[in-house]
Phi, psi and omega in degrees: 000131180280166177300319181297315181290325178291329177294318178298315180299315179297317180297318179294316178301316180296316181295318181294317181290335181282339182269150172289152181297340182280347179283146181298143178304322180306318180291322177299314181294316179301315179298320179296317179295315178301316179297317179299313181295322177298322182289347178284348178051048176085350177290136180288131178290152180239123177064034185300320182301307181294321179299314181296315179300319181293331180278338183265324188298313183297309179295330176297311179298317179299314182294315181293318178298319178295316180301324182268010178063030179083000181283108184292324179297315180291319179297318178299320179295315179300320182279346180075036178224167178287158178297324180296318178295318178300313180299321178299315181290323177296320177294317180304322181263011180056042179261355172223000000 
């Protein structure tokens, strides 16, 4: 994990923990991104889109799988993807 990616993960963790659970996830993510960009002190971010996706996808899959008790069919339904796509992503992140 690079310093840049660990900073994004930390910023997202901080923003999520700072918000009440009743606030929309969208606001938590927006606050984390804003905080991350502020910490760059004017330096242009590089590959932010891909960096953010890579930092969000693994914990999303982990959380949904835990929520679904490891049931891949149910997790795929919750995520709105096919079971085959879910399995591919789980393998990609070494979660199976």
